[in-house]
Short mmCIF file of C-alpha atoms in Angstrom, two decimals:
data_model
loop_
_atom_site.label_atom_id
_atom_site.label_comp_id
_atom_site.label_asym_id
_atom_site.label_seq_id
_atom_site.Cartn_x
_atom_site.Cartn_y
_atom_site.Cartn_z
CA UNK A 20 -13.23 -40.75 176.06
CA UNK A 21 -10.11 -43.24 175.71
CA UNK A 22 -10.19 -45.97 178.48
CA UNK A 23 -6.54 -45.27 178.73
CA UNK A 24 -4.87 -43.43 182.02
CA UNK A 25 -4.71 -39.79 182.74
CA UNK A 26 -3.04 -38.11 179.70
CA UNK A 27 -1.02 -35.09 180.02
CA UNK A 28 0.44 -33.01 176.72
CA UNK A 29 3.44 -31.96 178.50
CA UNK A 30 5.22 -32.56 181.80
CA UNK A 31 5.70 -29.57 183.38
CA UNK A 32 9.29 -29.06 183.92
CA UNK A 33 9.94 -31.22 180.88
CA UNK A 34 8.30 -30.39 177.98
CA UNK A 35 8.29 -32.77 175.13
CA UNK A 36 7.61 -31.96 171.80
CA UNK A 37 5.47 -34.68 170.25
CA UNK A 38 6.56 -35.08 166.55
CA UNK A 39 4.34 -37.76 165.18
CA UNK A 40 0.26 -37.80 166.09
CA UNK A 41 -0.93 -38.92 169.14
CA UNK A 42 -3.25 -41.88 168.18
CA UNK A 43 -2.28 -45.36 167.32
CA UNK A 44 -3.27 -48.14 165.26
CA UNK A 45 -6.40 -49.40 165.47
CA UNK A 46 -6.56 -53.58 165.57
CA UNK A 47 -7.89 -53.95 162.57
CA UNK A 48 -5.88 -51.76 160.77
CA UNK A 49 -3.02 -53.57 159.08
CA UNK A 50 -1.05 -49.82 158.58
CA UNK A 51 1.57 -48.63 161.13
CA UNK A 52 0.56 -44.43 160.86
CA UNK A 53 2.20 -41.75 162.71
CA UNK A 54 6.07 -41.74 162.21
CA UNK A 55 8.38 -39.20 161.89
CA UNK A 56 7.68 -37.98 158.29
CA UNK A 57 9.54 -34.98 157.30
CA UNK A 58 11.05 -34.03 160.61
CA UNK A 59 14.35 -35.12 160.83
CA UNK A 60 14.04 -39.17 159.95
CA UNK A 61 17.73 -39.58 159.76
CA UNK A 62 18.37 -38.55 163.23
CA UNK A 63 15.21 -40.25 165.13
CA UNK A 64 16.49 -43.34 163.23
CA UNK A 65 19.73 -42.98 164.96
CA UNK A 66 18.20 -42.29 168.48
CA UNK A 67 15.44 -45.52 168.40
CA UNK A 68 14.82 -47.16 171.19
CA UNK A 69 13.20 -50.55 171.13
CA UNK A 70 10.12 -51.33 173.72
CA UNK A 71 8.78 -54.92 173.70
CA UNK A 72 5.56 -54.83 175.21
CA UNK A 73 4.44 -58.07 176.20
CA UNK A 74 1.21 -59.41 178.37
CA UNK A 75 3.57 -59.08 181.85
CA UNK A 76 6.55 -56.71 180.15
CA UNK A 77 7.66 -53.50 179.02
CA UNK A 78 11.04 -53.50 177.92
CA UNK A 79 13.25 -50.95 176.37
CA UNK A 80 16.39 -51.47 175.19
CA UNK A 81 18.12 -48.31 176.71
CA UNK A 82 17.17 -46.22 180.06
CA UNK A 83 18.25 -42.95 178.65
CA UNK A 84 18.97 -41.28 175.77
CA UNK A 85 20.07 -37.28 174.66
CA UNK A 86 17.81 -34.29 174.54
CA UNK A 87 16.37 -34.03 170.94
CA UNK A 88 14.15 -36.25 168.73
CA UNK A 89 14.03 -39.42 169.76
CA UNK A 90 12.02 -42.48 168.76
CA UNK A 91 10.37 -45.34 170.43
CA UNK A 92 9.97 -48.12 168.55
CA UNK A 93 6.88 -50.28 170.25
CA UNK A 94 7.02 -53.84 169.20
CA UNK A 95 3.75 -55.62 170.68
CA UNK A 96 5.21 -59.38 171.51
CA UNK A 97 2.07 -60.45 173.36
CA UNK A 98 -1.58 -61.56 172.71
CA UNK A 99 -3.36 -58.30 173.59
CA UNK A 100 -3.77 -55.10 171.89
CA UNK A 101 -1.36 -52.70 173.63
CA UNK A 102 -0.43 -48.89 174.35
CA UNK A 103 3.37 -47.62 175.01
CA UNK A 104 3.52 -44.30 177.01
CA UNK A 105 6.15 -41.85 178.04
CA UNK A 106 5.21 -39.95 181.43
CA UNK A 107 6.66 -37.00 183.34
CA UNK A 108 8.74 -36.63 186.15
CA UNK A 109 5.43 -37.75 188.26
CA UNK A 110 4.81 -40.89 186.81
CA UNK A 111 1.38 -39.47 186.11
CA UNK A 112 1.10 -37.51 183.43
CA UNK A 113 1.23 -38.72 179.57
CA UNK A 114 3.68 -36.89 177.96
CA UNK A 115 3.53 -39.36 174.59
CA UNK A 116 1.93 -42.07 173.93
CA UNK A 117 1.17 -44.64 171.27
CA UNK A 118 -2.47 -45.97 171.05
CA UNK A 119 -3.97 -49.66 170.12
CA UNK A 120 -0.98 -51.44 168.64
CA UNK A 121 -2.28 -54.60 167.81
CA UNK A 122 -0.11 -58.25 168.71
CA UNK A 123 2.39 -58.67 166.23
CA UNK A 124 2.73 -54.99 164.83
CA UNK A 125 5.26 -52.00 165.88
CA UNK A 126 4.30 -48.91 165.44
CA UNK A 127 6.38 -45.33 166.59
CA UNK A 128 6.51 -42.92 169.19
CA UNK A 129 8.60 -40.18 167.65
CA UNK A 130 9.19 -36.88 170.52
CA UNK A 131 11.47 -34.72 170.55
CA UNK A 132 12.71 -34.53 174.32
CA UNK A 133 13.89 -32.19 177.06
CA UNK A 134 16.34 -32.91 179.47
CA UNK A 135 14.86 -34.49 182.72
CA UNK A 136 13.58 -37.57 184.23
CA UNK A 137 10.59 -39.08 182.44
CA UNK A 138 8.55 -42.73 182.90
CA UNK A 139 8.13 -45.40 180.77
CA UNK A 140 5.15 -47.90 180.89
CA UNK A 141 2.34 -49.94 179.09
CA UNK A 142 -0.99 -51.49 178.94
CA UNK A 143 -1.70 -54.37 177.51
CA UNK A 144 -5.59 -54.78 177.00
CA UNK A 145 -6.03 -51.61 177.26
CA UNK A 146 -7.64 -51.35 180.83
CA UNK A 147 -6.55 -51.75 184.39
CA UNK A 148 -2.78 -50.65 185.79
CA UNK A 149 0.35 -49.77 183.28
CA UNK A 150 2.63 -52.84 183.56
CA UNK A 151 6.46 -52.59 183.33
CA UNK A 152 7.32 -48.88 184.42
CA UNK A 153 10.40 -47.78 184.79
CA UNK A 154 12.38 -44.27 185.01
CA UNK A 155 14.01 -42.76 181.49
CA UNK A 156 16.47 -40.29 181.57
CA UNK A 157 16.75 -37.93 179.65
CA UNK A 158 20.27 -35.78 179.75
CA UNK A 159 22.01 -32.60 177.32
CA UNK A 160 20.60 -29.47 176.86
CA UNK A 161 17.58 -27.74 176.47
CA UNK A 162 16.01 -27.30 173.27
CA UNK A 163 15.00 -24.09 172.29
CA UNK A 164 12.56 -22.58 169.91
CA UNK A 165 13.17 -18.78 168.89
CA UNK A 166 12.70 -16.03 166.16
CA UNK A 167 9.58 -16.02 163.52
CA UNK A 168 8.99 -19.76 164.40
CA UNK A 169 8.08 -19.04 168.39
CA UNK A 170 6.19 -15.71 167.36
CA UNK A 171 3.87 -18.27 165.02
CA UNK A 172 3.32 -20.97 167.50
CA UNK A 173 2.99 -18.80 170.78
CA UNK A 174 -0.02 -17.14 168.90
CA UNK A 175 -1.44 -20.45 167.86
CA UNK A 176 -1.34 -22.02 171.25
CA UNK A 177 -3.00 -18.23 172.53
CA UNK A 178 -5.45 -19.01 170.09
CA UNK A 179 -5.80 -22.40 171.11
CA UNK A 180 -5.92 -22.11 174.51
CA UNK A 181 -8.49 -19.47 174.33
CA UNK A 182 -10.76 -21.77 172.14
CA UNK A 183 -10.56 -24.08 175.04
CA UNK A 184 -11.48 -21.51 177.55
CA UNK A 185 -14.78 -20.93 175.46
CA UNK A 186 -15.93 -24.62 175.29
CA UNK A 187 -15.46 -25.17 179.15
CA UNK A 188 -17.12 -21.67 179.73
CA UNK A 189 -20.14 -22.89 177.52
CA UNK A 190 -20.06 -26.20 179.34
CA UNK A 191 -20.46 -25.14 182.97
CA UNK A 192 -23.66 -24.12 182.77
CA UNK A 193 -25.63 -26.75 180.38
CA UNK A 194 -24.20 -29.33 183.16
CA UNK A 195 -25.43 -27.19 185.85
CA UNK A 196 -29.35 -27.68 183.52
CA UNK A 197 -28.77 -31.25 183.11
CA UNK A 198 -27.90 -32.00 186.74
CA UNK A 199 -30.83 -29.75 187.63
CA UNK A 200 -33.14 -32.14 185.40
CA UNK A 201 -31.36 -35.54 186.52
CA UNK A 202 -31.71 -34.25 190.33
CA UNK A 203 -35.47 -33.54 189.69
CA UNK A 204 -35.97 -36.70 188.45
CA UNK A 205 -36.94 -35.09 184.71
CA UNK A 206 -35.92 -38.05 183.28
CA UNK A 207 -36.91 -37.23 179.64
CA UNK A 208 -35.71 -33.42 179.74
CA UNK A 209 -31.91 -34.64 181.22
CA UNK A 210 -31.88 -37.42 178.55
CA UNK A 211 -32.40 -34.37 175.62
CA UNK A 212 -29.66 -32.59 177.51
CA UNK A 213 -26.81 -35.27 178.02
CA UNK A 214 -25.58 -35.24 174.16
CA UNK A 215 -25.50 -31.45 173.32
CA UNK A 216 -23.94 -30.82 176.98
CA UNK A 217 -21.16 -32.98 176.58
CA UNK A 218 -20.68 -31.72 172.74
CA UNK A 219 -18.39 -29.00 174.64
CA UNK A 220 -16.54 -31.82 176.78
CA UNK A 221 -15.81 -33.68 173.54
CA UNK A 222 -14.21 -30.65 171.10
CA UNK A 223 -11.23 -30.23 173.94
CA UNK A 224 -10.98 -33.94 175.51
CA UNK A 225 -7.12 -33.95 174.98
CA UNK A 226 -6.85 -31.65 177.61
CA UNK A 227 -9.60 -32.55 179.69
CA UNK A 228 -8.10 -36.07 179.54
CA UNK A 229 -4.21 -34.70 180.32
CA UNK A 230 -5.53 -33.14 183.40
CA UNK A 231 -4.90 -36.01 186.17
CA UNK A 232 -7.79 -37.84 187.92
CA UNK A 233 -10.32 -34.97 186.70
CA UNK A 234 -10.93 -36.66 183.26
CA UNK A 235 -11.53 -40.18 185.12
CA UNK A 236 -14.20 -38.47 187.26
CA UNK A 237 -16.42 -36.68 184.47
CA UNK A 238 -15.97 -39.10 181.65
CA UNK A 239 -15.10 -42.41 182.16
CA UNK A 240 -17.13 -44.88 181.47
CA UNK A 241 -18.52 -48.32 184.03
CA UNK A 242 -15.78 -50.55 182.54
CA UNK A 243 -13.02 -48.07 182.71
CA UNK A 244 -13.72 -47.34 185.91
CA UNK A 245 -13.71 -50.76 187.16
CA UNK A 246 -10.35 -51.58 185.75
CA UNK A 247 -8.44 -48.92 187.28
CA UNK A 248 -10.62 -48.22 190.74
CA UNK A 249 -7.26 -48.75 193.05
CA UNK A 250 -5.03 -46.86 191.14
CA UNK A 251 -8.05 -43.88 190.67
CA UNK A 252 -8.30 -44.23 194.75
CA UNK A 253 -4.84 -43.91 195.60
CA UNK A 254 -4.47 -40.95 193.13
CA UNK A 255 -7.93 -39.14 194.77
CA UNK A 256 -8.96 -40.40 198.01
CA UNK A 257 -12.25 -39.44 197.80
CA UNK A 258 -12.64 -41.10 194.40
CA UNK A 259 -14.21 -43.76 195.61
CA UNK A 260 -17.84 -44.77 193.87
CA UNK A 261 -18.25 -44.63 189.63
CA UNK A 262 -18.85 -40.55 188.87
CA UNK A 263 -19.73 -38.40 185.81
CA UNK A 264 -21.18 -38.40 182.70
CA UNK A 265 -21.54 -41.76 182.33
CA UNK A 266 -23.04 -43.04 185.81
CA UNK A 267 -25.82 -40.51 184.82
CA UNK A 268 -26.42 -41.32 181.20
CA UNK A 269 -26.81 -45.00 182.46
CA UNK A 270 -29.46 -44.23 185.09
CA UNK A 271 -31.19 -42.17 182.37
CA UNK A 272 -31.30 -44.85 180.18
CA UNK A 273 -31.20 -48.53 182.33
CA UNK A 274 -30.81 -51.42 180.37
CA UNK A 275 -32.49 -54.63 180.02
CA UNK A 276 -31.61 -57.11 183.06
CA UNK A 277 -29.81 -59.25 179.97
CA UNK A 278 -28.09 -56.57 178.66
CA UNK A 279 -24.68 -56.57 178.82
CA UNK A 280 -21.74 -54.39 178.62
CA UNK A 281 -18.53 -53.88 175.91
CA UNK A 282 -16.94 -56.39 177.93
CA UNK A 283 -19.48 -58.54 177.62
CA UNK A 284 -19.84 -58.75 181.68
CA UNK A 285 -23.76 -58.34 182.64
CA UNK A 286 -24.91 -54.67 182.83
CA UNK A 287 -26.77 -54.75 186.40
CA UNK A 288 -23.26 -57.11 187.84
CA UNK A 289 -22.53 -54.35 191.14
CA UNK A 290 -24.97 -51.76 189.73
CA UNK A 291 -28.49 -50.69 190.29
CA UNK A 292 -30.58 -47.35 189.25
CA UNK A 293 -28.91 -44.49 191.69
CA UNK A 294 -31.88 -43.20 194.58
CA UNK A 295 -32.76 -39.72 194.83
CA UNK A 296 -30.04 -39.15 196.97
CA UNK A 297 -27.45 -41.13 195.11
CA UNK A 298 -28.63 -39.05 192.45
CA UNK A 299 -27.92 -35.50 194.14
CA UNK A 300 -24.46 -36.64 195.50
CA UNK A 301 -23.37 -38.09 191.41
CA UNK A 302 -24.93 -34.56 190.86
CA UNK A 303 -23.22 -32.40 193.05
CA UNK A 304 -19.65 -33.94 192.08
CA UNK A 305 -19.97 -33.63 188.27
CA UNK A 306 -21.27 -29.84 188.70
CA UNK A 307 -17.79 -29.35 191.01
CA UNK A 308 -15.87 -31.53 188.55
CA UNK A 309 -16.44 -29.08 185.78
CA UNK A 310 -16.16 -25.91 188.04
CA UNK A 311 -12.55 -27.25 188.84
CA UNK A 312 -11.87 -27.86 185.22
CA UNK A 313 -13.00 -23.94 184.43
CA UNK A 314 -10.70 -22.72 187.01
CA UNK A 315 -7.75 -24.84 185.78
CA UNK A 316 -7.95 -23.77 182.22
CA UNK A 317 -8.87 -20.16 183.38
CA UNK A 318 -5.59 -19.85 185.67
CA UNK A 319 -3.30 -17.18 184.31
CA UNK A 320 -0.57 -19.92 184.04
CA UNK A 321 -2.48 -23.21 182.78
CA UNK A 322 -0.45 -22.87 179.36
CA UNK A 323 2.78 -22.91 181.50
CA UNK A 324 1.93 -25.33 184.07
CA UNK A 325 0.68 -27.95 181.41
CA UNK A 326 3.57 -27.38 179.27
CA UNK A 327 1.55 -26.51 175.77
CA UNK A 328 3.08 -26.01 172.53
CA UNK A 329 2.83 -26.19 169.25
CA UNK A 330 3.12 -29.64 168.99
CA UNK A 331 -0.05 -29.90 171.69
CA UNK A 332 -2.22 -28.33 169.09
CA UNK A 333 -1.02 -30.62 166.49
CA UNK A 334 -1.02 -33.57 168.65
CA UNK A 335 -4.64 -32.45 169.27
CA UNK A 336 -6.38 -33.19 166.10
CA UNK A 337 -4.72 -36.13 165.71
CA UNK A 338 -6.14 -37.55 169.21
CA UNK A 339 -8.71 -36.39 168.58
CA UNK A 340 -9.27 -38.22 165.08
CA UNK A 341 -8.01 -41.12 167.69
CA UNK A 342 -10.95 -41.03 169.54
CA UNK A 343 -13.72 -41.39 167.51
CA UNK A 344 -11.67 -44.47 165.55
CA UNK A 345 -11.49 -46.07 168.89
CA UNK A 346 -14.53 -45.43 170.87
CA UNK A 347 -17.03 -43.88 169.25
CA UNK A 348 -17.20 -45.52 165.70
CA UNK A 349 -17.43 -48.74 167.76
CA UNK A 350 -20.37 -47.20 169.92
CA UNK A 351 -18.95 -47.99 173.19
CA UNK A 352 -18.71 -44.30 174.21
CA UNK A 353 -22.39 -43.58 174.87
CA UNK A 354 -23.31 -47.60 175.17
CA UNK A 355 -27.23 -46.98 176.94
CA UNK A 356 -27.69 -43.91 174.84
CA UNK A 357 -26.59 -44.68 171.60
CA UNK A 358 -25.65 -40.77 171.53
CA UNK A 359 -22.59 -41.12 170.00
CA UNK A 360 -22.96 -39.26 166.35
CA UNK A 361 -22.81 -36.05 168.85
CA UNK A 362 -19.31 -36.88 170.53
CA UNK A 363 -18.14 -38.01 167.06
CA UNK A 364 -19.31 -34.14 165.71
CA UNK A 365 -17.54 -32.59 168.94
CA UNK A 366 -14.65 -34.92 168.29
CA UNK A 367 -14.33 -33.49 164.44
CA UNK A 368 -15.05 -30.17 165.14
CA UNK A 369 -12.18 -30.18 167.91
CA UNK A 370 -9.84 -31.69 165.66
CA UNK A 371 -10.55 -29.15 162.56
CA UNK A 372 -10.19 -26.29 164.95
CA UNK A 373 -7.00 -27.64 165.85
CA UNK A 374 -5.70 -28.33 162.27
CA UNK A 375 -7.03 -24.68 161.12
CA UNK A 376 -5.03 -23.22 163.61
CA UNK A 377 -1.65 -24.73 162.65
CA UNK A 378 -2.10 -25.26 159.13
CA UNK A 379 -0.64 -21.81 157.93
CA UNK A 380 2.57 -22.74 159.54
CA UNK A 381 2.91 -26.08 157.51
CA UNK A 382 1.88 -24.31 154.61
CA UNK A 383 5.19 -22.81 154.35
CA UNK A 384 7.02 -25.03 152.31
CA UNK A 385 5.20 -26.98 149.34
CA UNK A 386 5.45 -30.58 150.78
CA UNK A 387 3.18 -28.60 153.65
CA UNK A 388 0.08 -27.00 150.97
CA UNK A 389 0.16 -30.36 149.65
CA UNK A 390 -0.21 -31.94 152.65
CA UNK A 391 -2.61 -29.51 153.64
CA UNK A 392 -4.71 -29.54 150.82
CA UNK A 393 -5.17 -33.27 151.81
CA UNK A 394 -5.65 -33.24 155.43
CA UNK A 395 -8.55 -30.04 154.49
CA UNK A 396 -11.05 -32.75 151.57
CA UNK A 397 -10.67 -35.34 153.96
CA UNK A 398 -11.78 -33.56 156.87
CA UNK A 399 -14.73 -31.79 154.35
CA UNK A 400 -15.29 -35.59 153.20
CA UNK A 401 -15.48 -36.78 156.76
CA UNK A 402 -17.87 -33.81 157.86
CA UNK A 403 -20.05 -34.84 154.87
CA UNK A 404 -19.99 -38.33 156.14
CA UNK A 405 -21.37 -37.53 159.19
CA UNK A 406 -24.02 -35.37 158.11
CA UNK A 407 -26.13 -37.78 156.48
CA UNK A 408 -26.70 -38.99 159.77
CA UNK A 409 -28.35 -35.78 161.22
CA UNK A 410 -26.60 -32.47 162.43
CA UNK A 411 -26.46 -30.60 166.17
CA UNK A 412 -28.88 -27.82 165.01
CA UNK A 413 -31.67 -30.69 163.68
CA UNK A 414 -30.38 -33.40 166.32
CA UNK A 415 -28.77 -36.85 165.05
CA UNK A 416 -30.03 -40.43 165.05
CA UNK A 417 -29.51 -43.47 167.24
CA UNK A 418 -25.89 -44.94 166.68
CA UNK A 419 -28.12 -48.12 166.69
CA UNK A 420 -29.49 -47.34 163.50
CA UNK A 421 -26.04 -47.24 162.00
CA UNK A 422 -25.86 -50.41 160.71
CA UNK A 423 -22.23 -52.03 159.79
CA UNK A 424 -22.06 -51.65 156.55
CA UNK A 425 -22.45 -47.83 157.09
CA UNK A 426 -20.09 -47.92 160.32
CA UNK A 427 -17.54 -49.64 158.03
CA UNK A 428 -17.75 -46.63 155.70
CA UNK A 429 -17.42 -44.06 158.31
CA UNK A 430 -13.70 -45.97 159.36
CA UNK A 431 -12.21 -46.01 156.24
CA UNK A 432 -13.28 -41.84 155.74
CA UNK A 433 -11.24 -41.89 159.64
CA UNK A 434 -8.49 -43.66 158.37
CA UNK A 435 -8.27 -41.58 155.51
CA UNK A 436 -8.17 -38.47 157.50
CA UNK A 437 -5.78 -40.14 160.18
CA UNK A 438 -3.16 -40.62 157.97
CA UNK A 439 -2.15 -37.63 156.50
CA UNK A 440 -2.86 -36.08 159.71
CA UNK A 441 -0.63 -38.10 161.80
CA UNK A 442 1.93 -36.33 159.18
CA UNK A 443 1.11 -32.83 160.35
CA UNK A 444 3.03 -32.13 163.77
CA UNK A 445 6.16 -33.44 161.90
CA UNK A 446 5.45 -31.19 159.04
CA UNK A 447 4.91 -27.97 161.38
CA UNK A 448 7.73 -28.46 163.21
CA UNK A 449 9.92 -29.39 159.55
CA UNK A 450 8.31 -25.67 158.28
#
């Protein structure tokens, strides 16, 4: 789970069509991935849009700009690593965004847009309130997809959509076992439970995450929560103690007195082991948490309301890719449990799903085999990566027996998947 605010994958009302990958740059990663590609460079050129994103700031150099492809170009002019988002018409929901940019590099945002009015912000450090937003306009007509091209996507995003049905479907009821075992106080039965429940959580999390305040309650983690506790209150009221996964994998495993978080703050600073009761109530709201999350993917109109396309799918494996670079090659994802090889397996699993799904559209032209081609051994070269470590049929091991070396190895196979695949929503849309 990214620490970053509640993602959406369209506004409702005003789609966008995200044309480069989700995911950003990680800090360490000299490489600016994820432009335009083959989608129509020259014009995106034309339309950029500076942002300076400072410490305190988040400038553009133009409120407004035509319908079409447009590109934000997100210079990071302070001394944090930053994130640049575009949000719909609420102010709340993520329609782009562009991930980890580290101080001193740029890296683009490249949508193509829908007329409406849209948000700009971002969030230096990563944590803690958006700084700097302000309303973007977006005027001239609608863009329209038709013919051969909508018949292709509309039965990808069926297909995709229907894949996430499945996971959340499969999910419900392992949460309702491991709240069961957590409740009982079957400490050592919920603790073999937590990974291979939240395996299903992990293969959709860009649309669990785009879903408003419901991602913050299942699956944020101590730290995250923290950060952004006002703004999480005033979005949900009753959001008002540290929920989800998370609160229960750390009572499941408590750490040392000296232990201390990925902030480096002390672990037990405003937290001790939840009581029996605390324990039922943390309980009761993931298990309702989840059941609102089935019904919202299981409404007859979630694909409308939500806005997905063809670009969503895309998007997806790209985010998804995003994730484990970010959070769970680090190991701050499952920090007391070390259980983080089995989000990294939902995480690739999600993300080939995804690919598979829109990969015989790119494969139309032969720029889109090629890529392809590439996008399918590094994924296979990935998945073999990963498997030395253990598999979800045989279990795997501690992520603190990973030592760096071996971490180091498992980011560059990432960032050799990430880049082609921040190529591949351009190259759809382009086929």
């Amino acid at each position: 789970m990214s620490s970053t605010a509640r993602r959406t994958l369209a506004a409702a009302g005003s789609v966008a069509l995200l044309v480069s990958g989700c995911g950003g740059i990680v800090a360490d990663d000299p490489t600016v991935n994820g432009t335009a590609g083959a989608a129509g460079s020259a014009d995106s050129a034309a339309a950029a849009i500076t942002v300076s994103s400072t410490d305190t700031e988040c400038a553009l150099s133009t409120d407004t700009t035509n319908s079409g492809t447009t590109t934000f170009s997100v210079v990071n002019d302070g001394g944090k690593i930053t994130e640049f988002y575009l949000l719909g018409e609420d102010g709340l929901r993520i329609v782009g965004e562009r991930e980890n940019i580290a101080p001193g590099a740029t890296a683009d945002l490249v949508v193509s847009l829908q007329p409406g009015t849209y948000f700009t912000a971002c969030k230096p450090g990563m944590r803690g309130a958006n700084v700097g937003r302000a309303e973007f306009t977006v005027t001239g007509d609608p863009i329209e997809v038709s013919g051969e091209n909508a018949e292709l996507y509309d039965a990808a995003v069926a297909d995709y959509v229907n894949f996430v049905k499945n996971e959340v479907a499969e999910l419900q009821p392992k949460v309702d076992q491991l709240v069961a075992a957590y409740v009982a106080g079957e400490d050592e039965k919920a603790r073999d439970l937590f990974p291979t429940t939240r395996i299903h959580y992990e293969r959709i999390e860009p649309i669990a995450e785009a879903l408003g305040v419901l991602d913050p309650r299942i699956d944020y983690r101590e730290i995250d929560y923290l950060a952004e506790v006002e703004a999480l209150e005033q979005d949900d009221p009753t959001f008002t103690q540290w929920l989800g996964f998370h609160r229960i994998e750390k009572d499941l495993w408590v750490p040392a007195e000296d232990a201390l978080q990925p902030d480096g703050s002390n672990a037990w600073d405003g937290w001790e082991p939840s009581t029996p009761a605390q324990r039922s109530e943390i309980g009761a709201a993931l298990r309702a948490d989840v059941a609102t999350l089935y019904d919202t993917v299981h409404a007859a109109d979630f694909a409308a309301d939500q806005g997905l396309d063809i670009a969503t799918v895309a998007n997806g494996a790209s985010a998804l890719l995003e994730e484990i670079a970010v959070s769970k090659v680090t190991g701050e994802e499952d920090w007391w449990s070390h259980t983080d090889l089995y989000d990294f397996q939902g995480n690739l699993q999600g993300a080939q799903i995804a690919f598979d799904l829109v990969a015989p559209i790119a494969q139309r032209t032969p720029e889109g085999r090629e890529l392809v081609d590439t996008i399918a051994t590094e994924f296979g070269a990935l998945q073999g990566l990963l498997g030395q470590y253990g598999s979800l049929e045989d279990g795997f091991i501690s992520y603190a027996e990973v030592d760096r070396d071996q971490q180091r190895e498992l980011v560059d196979q990432i960032d050799a998947t990430r880049e082609p695949l921040s190529r591949l929503t351009a190259t759809v849309l382009a086929s």
